[in-house]
Structure formats: C-alpha cells, structure tokens
Coordinates of C-alpha atoms in Angstrom, one line a residue:
X8 CA 0.0 0.0 0.0
X9 CA 2.8 2.4 0.9
X10 CA 4.6 1.6 -2.3
X11 CA 1.4 2.4 -4.3
X12 CA 1.0 5.7 -2.5
X13 CA 4.6 6.6 -3.1
X14 CA 4.2 5.8 -6.8
X15 CA 1.2 8.1 -7.3
X16 CA 2.5 10.9 -5.0
X17 CA 4.4 12.8 -7.7
X18 CA 1.2 12.9 -9.9
X19 CA -1.0 14.0 -7.1
X20 CA 1.5 16.7 -6.2
X21 CA 1.6 17.9 -9.8
X22 CA -2.1 18.1 -10.0
X23 CA -2.3 20.0 -6.7
X24 CA 0.3 22.5 -7.8
X25 CA -1.4 23.1 -11.1
X26 CA -4.7 23.8 -9.4
X27 CA -3.0 26.1 -6.9
X28 CA -1.3 28.0 -9.8
X29 CA -4.6 28.4 -11.5
X30 CA -6.1 30.1 -8.5
X31 CA -3.0 32.2 -8.2
X32 CA -3.5 33.5 -11.7
X33 CA -7.2 34.2 -11.0
X34 CA -6.3 36.1 -7.8
X35 CA -3.7 38.2 -9.6
X36 CA -6.2 39.1 -12.3
X37 CA -8.8 40.2 -9.8
X38 CA -6.3 42.3 -7.9
X39 CA -5.2 44.0 -11.2
X40 CA -8.8 44.6 -12.4
X41 CA -9.9 46.1 -9.1
X42 CA -6.8 48.3 -8.9
X43 CA -7.3 49.6 -12.4
X44 CA -10.9 50.4 -11.9
X45 CA -10.1 52.4 -8.7
X46 CA -7.1 54.2 -10.2
X47 CA -9.3 55.6 -13.1
X48 CA -12.0 57.0 -10.8
X49 CA -11.5 60.8 -10.6
X50 CA -13.1 61.4 -7.2
X51 CA -12.7 60.3 -3.6
X52 CA -13.4 56.7 -2.9
X53 CA -12.9 56.9 0.9
X54 CA -13.6 59.5 3.5
X55 CA -9.9 59.6 4.4
X56 CA -8.6 60.5 0.9
X57 CA -9.6 64.1 0.7
X58 CA -8.0 65.1 4.0
X59 CA -4.7 63.7 2.8
X60 CA -4.9 65.7 -0.4
X61 CA -5.7 68.8 1.6
X62 CA -2.6 68.2 3.8
X63 CA -0.5 67.7 0.7
X64 CA -1.8 71.0 -0.8
X65 CA -1.0 72.9 2.4
X66 CA 2.4 71.3 2.8
X67 CA 3.3 72.2 -0.8
X68 CA 2.5 75.8 0.1
X69 CA 4.9 75.7 3.0
X70 CA 2.1 75.6 5.6
X71 CA 2.4 73.7 8.9
X72 CA 0.0 70.7 8.8
X73 CA 0.4 70.1 12.5
X74 CA -0.6 73.4 14.1
X75 CA -0.4 73.5 17.9
X76 CA -3.4 75.9 18.1
X77 CA -6.6 74.3 16.9
X78 CA -8.7 77.4 17.6
X79 CA -7.6 79.0 14.3
X80 CA -8.2 77.8 10.7
X81 CA -8.1 75.2 9.1
X82 CA -9.5 73.5 12.2
X83 CA -8.3 70.0 11.0
X84 CA -6.2 67.2 12.4
X85 CA -3.4 65.5 10.6
X86 CA -3.4 62.1 12.2
X87 CA -0.3 60.6 10.6
X88 CA 3.4 61.3 10.1
X89 CA 4.3 63.2 6.9
X90 CA 6.0 60.8 4.5
X91 CA 3.0 59.7 2.5
X92 CA 1.7 63.3 2.3
X93 CA 5.2 64.4 1.1
X94 CA 5.0 61.8 -1.6
X95 CA 1.7 63.4 -2.8
X96 CA 3.0 67.0 -2.9
X97 CA 4.4 66.8 -6.5
X98 CA 0.9 66.0 -7.8
X99 CA -1.3 68.5 -6.0
X100 CA -1.1 71.2 -8.7
X101 CA -3.4 69.1 -10.9
X102 CA -6.7 68.1 -9.2
X103 CA -7.4 65.6 -12.0
X104 CA -4.1 63.8 -11.3
X105 CA -3.7 63.8 -7.5
X106 CA -6.2 61.1 -6.7
X107 CA -4.8 58.9 -9.5
X108 CA -1.3 59.5 -8.3
X109 CA -2.1 58.7 -4.7
X110 CA -3.8 55.4 -5.6
X111 CA -1.0 54.5 -7.9
X112 CA 1.4 54.9 -5.0
X113 CA -0.8 52.6 -2.9
X114 CA -1.1 49.9 -5.6
X115 CA 2.6 49.9 -6.5
X116 CA 3.4 49.8 -2.8
X117 CA 1.1 46.7 -2.4
X118 CA 2.7 44.9 -5.3
X119 CA 6.2 45.7 -4.0
X120 CA 5.2 44.6 -0.6
X121 CA 4.1 41.3 -2.1
X122 CA 7.5 41.1 -3.9
X123 CA 9.4 41.6 -0.6
X124 CA 7.2 38.9 1.1
X125 CA 8.2 36.6 -1.7
X126 CA 11.9 37.5 -1.3
X127 CA 11.8 37.0 2.4
X128 CA 10.1 33.6 2.0
X129 CA 12.7 32.6 -0.7
X130 CA 15.6 33.8 1.4
X131 CA 14.4 31.6 4.3
X132 CA 13.3 28.5 2.2
X133 CA 15.0 28.7 -1.2
X134 CA 11.6 27.7 -2.6
X135 CA 10.2 29.9 -5.4
X136 CA 6.7 28.4 -5.5
X137 CA 6.3 29.0 -1.7
X138 CA 7.6 32.5 -2.2
X139 CA 5.1 33.2 -5.0
X140 CA 2.3 31.7 -2.9
X141 CA 3.1 34.1 0.0
X142 CA 3.0 37.0 -2.4
X143 CA -0.2 36.1 -4.2
X144 CA -2.1 35.2 -1.0
X145 CA -1.3 38.7 0.3
X146 CA -2.6 40.3 -2.8
X147 CA -5.8 38.1 -2.7
X148 CA -6.8 39.1 0.9
X149 CA -9.9 41.3 0.5
X150 CA -8.6 43.8 3.1
X151 CA -5.5 44.3 0.9
X152 CA -7.4 44.4 -2.4
X153 CA -9.7 47.1 -1.1
X154 CA -7.2 49.2 0.8
X155 CA -4.5 49.1 -1.8
X156 CA -6.8 50.9 -4.3
X157 CA -7.2 54.0 -2.0
X158 CA -5.2 57.2 -1.6
X159 CA -4.2 56.2 2.0
X160 CA -0.9 55.9 3.9
X161 CA -0.9 52.3 4.9
X162 CA 0.5 50.3 2.0
X163 CA 3.5 52.7 1.7
X164 CA 4.2 52.1 5.4
X165 CA 3.9 48.4 4.9
X166 CA 6.3 48.5 1.9
X167 CA 8.9 50.3 3.9
X168 CA 8.7 47.8 6.7
X169 CA 8.8 44.8 4.4
X170 CA 11.8 46.2 2.5
X171 CA 13.6 46.8 5.8
X172 CA 12.9 43.3 7.0
X173 CA 14.1 41.8 3.7
X174 CA 17.4 43.6 3.9
X175 CA 18.0 42.4 7.4
X176 CA 16.9 38.8 6.6
X177 CA 19.0 38.6 3.4
X178 CA 22.2 40.1 4.9
X179 CA 22.0 39.9 8.7
X180 CA 25.7 40.3 9.2
X181 CA 26.2 43.4 7.0
X182 CA 26.7 46.8 8.7
X183 CA 25.4 48.5 5.6
X184 CA 22.1 46.6 5.6
X185 CA 21.7 47.1 9.3
X186 CA 21.7 50.8 8.7
X187 CA 19.6 50.6 5.5
X188 CA 17.1 48.2 7.1
X189 CA 16.9 50.3 10.2
X190 CA 16.2 53.5 8.3
X191 CA 13.5 51.7 6.2
X192 CA 11.8 50.7 9.5
X193 CA 12.0 54.3 10.6
X194 CA 10.5 55.4 7.3
X195 CA 7.6 53.0 8.0
X196 CA 7.1 54.5 11.4
X197 CA 7.1 58.0 9.9
X198 CA 4.5 57.0 7.4
X199 CA 2.2 55.4 10.0
X200 CA 3.2 55.5 13.6
X201 CA 1.6 52.1 14.5
X202 CA 4.3 50.4 12.4
X203 CA 6.7 50.9 15.3
X204 CA 5.8 47.4 16.7
X205 CA 5.6 44.4 14.4
X206 CA 8.4 44.8 11.9
X207 CA 11.0 46.2 14.4
X208 CA 10.1 43.3 16.8
X209 CA 10.5 40.7 14.0
X210 CA 13.8 42.3 12.9
X211 CA 15.1 42.4 16.5
X212 CA 14.2 38.7 17.1
X213 CA 15.8 37.7 13.8
X214 CA 19.1 39.5 14.4
X215 CA 19.2 38.2 18.0
X216 CA 19.0 34.6 16.9
X217 CA 21.3 35.0 13.8
X218 CA 23.9 37.4 14.9
X219 CA 23.6 37.7 18.7
X220 CA 22.2 40.2 21.2
X221 CA 24.6 43.0 20.3
X222 CA 23.5 43.2 16.7
X223 CA 19.8 43.2 17.7
X224 CA 20.5 46.0 20.3
X225 CA 22.3 48.0 17.7
X226 CA 19.3 47.8 15.4
X227 CA 16.9 48.8 18.3
X228 CA 19.2 51.7 19.2
X229 CA 19.3 52.9 15.6
X230 CA 15.6 52.7 15.0
X231 CA 14.7 54.3 18.4
X232 CA 17.5 56.9 18.1
X233 CA 16.6 58.1 14.6
X234 CA 12.9 58.0 15.4
X235 CA 13.4 60.1 18.5
X236 CA 15.6 62.7 16.6
X237 CA 12.9 63.0 13.9
X238 CA 10.3 63.4 16.6
X239 CA 12.2 66.2 18.3
X240 CA 12.8 67.9 15.0
X241 CA 9.1 67.8 14.0
X242 CA 8.1 69.0 17.5
X243 CA 10.5 72.0 17.1
X244 CA 9.3 72.8 13.5
X245 CA 5.6 72.5 14.5
X246 CA 5.7 74.2 17.9
X247 CA 4.7 71.0 19.6
X248 CA 1.8 70.4 17.3
X249 CA 3.2 67.1 15.9
X250 CA 2.6 65.3 19.3
X251 CA -0.9 66.8 19.5
X252 CA -2.0 65.6 16.1
X253 CA -0.2 62.3 15.7
X254 CA -0.4 61.0 19.3
X255 CA -3.0 62.8 21.4
X256 CA -5.6 63.2 18.7
X257 CA -5.4 59.4 18.0
X258 CA -6.5 58.5 21.6
X259 CA -10.0 57.6 20.8
X260 CA -12.7 55.6 22.7
X261 CA -12.0 51.8 22.5
X262 CA -14.5 49.0 22.3
X263 CA -13.7 45.3 22.6
X264 CA -16.9 44.4 20.8
X265 CA -15.5 46.1 17.7
X266 CA -12.3 44.1 18.1
X267 CA -14.4 40.9 18.3
X268 CA -16.4 41.8 15.2
X269 CA -13.2 42.5 13.1
X270 CA -11.5 39.3 14.4
X271 CA -14.6 37.3 13.4
X272 CA -14.2 38.8 9.9
X273 CA -10.6 37.7 9.9
X274 CA -11.6 34.2 10.9
X275 CA -14.3 34.0 8.3
X276 CA -12.0 35.4 5.6
X277 CA -8.8 33.6 6.3
X278 CA -9.5 30.4 8.3
X279 CA -6.9 28.2 6.7
X280 CA -4.2 30.9 6.9
X281 CA -4.9 31.1 10.6
X282 CA -4.7 27.3 10.9
X283 CA -1.4 27.3 9.0
X284 CA 0.0 30.1 11.2
X285 CA -0.9 28.1 14.3
X286 CA 0.8 25.0 12.9
X287 CA 4.0 26.9 12.2
X288 CA 4.0 28.7 15.6
X289 CA 3.4 25.4 17.5
X290 CA 5.5 22.9 15.6
X291 CA 8.1 25.0 13.8
X292 CA 10.2 25.9 16.8
X293 CA 13.8 24.8 16.1
X294 CA 12.6 23.1 12.9
X295 CA 11.6 25.9 10.5
X296 CA 14.2 28.4 9.3
X297 CA 13.2 31.9 10.2
X298 CA 10.8 30.7 13.0
X299 CA 11.7 33.5 15.4
X300 CA 11.2 36.2 12.7
X301 CA 7.9 34.7 11.6
X302 CA 6.4 34.3 15.0
X303 CA 7.6 37.6 16.3
X304 CA 6.1 39.3 13.2
X305 CA 2.8 37.4 13.7
X306 CA 2.7 38.4 17.4
X307 CA 3.5 42.0 16.7
X308 CA 1.0 42.3 13.9
X309 CA -1.7 40.6 16.0
X310 CA -1.1 43.1 18.9
X311 CA -1.2 46.0 16.5
X312 CA -4.4 44.6 14.9
X313 CA -6.1 44.6 18.3
X314 CA -6.1 48.5 18.2
X315 CA -8.8 48.2 15.6
X316 CA -11.1 48.6 18.5
X317 CA -10.6 52.3 18.5
X318 CA -13.5 54.4 17.2
X319 CA -12.8 55.3 13.5
X320 CA -10.6 52.3 12.8
X321 CA -11.0 50.3 9.6
X322 CA -9.5 47.3 7.7
X323 CA -6.2 49.0 7.4
X324 CA -5.4 47.8 10.9
X325 CA -5.3 44.3 9.5
X326 CA -2.8 44.8 6.7
X327 CA 0.2 43.8 8.8
X328 CA -1.6 40.7 10.1
X329 CA -2.5 39.8 6.5
X330 CA 1.2 40.1 5.5
X331 CA 2.2 37.9 8.5
X332 CA -0.3 35.2 7.7
X333 CA 0.8 35.2 4.1
X334 CA 4.5 34.8 5.1
X335 CA 3.6 31.9 7.4
X336 CA 1.6 30.2 4.6
X337 CA 4.5 30.3 2.2
X338 CA 6.9 29.1 4.9
X339 CA 4.7 26.2 5.8
X340 CA 4.4 25.1 2.2
X341 CA 8.2 25.1 1.8
X342 CA 8.8 23.4 5.1
X343 CA 6.4 20.5 4.3
X344 CA 7.8 20.1 0.8
X345 CA 11.3 19.6 2.2
X346 CA 10.2 17.1 4.9
X347 CA 7.0 15.3 4.2
X348 CA 5.8 14.8 0.6
X349 CA 2.2 13.9 1.5
X350 CA 1.9 16.7 4.0
X351 CA 3.2 18.9 1.2
X352 CA 0.2 17.8 -0.9
X353 CA -2.1 18.6 2.0
X354 CA -0.5 22.1 2.3
X355 CA -0.9 22.7 -1.4
X356 CA -4.6 21.8 -1.2
X357 CA -5.1 24.0 1.9
X358 CA -3.5 26.9 0.1
X359 CA -5.7 26.3 -3.0
X360 CA -8.8 26.2 -0.9
X361 CA -7.8 29.4 0.9
X362 CA -7.1 31.2 -2.3
X363 CA -10.4 30.0 -3.7
X364 CA -12.2 31.3 -0.6
X365 CA -10.5 34.6 -0.8
X366 CA -11.4 35.2 -4.5
X367 CA -14.9 33.8 -4.3

C-alpha cells in the first residue's frame, strides 16, 4: 500500500500544484482589475482620501499641517506622520491627477510589498513556489485588495517595513544593511506610527537569533534613536503640534466588541491561513528556518491589529496581520515540501482552498 501511494504521489503533487497555480492567476487578475478600476476613478473613494490631499496641498505651500493651536483655521487634524503626504505633494497642482497618483502609490506599494514577502520567503526557504504563494495570497486578501486601491498611507508604510525586513533577513551580518534596514523601518514609522511594533520586533528577534544580542540591540538603538531625533525635530518645527496631532488626537474611545467583530471577519475570511500560522507557531520551533522572525512578526501584527477597537478604525489595521499570515503560509508550504511529501500535498490543497475562498 505504501509503495502504491509513493508511486502516485508525484502525480497528485503535480495536480495539486497546477490547481494552486490556476487560482494564483485568478487572484492576480482580480487584484489588477480592481486596482485599475479604482485608479481611473477621478473622485474620492474613501472618507480619508480628501484630508490627505488637503494636507499635501497645504504642505506644498509651506504651511504647517500640525498646528499647535486648533482654535484657528483650518481646524483640522493630521493624524499621521508626513512621509505619504510628502509623496503626494508633486501632484497637488493638478486636481485631475492627484487622486490617481495617490492610488498608484498605494497599488505599487502593495505589489512591491508582495515582492518583498516573496523575497523574504525565498531567502528563508530557497523555494520559489512558496515565495510566490506568499505574495499572491497577500494580494488576494480582501482587506488588501480594497485598501491598496485607495489614496491612503498604509500600503506605503507596509512597503517600507517589508523592504527593511528583507534587507535584514538577506544580509543579517552586514553593517550597511543594518543601517539601511533600520532606516527603512524608521520610514515605515514616519508613514504610519503604529508600524513601530511588528516589523521592528521581528527584525530584533531575527538578528538576536542570527547574529547575537549585540547586533539586535544595535538595530533597536538605531531605530529608536533616529525616530526620537525626527520626533524632536518635528516637534520643534511645529511648535509642539506634531505630538498633538499624531499622538493625542489618536487617543479615541475603544470598544472590545469592535475588536471581536473584526476578528470574526478575519476568521471568516482567512480560516486556513490562521490554521497554517498556528501549525507553524506550535510545531516549527527549532525546525523551521526563520521561525523567530515569523512568530515575532505574527505576534506584533496581531497586537497591532487589536487596536482596531478604536473608534474610527478600519480594515487598514489588518494589513500587517494579512502580511504575517501570508508569510507563514509560504513558509509552511516550503517546510512540508522539504520534509513530508504527502503533508506537502495537503499544504498545497489548503493553500488552494484558501485562495479560492479569498477570491470567491
């Protein structure tokens, strides 16, 4: 019986891979079609787009978008650090272009984020199919499909964090990539402040296990030091307004019921990704290359996602968690291929079912 199963295993594997690749193509087509339809729309698609355009217009005119005195015009709050708004400023002179440009930035950032997810997976596993699966699953997640089509800050922040992680994963011993990766993590933080948790934690855990405590502490000191210097500079330039807008104004009422509702959506949308992540977290210790990085990023992204309970939060709080689950799916696929052929078939089928569920 075992010999018969072993004889048919390559054919079953091939069939499972072909079916998975079919759904990967379908998911990619859906992402591209949705992105193109959003990019061409000339007006706001989301309540948060117009305020960012307004901030970019004021910034291009040399105005302070973080005024310390809110009793004078324009009576608005700039909730986020300035990097995405800075990226918009070259396009604000043409109202017909600015929404398109902002959405193109988000779409390109989403695609490049998927590329870096693939590169991280390949660096850890040397398996290109697993790398592509991680990338395509990320682009198939409905939260990503929707949010990447908007003029919003989040995908650019995620891109910076993934690029920084990849540099540190690919060349953990290099001083140059320590600096480059650290600065990219800072760029992510100064695009969206909540990105100070998951990616830096994952990078810290990775360097600690690969190069020792000293290298990890050096990265932490670099990220914290540069972030603090930029914070002090922005506080000086804005007369203290930066803290008011980016920190104090984001302290909103919090409801655990909202957290539960969103987590139920995550479970309904990505049940097999969650199962795969749990399998990796429980059984991958000392067996799976990159386990500390993967689990640290999963933990950090989950903790960050819990802040979705704040009033005014949306699906963008789930983008890091979506990236983490995609990474773990690719890693699980590569791990089972290298160690257990029939378990690899099961992993292929689970990835196929999850992709089919995402694109349904």
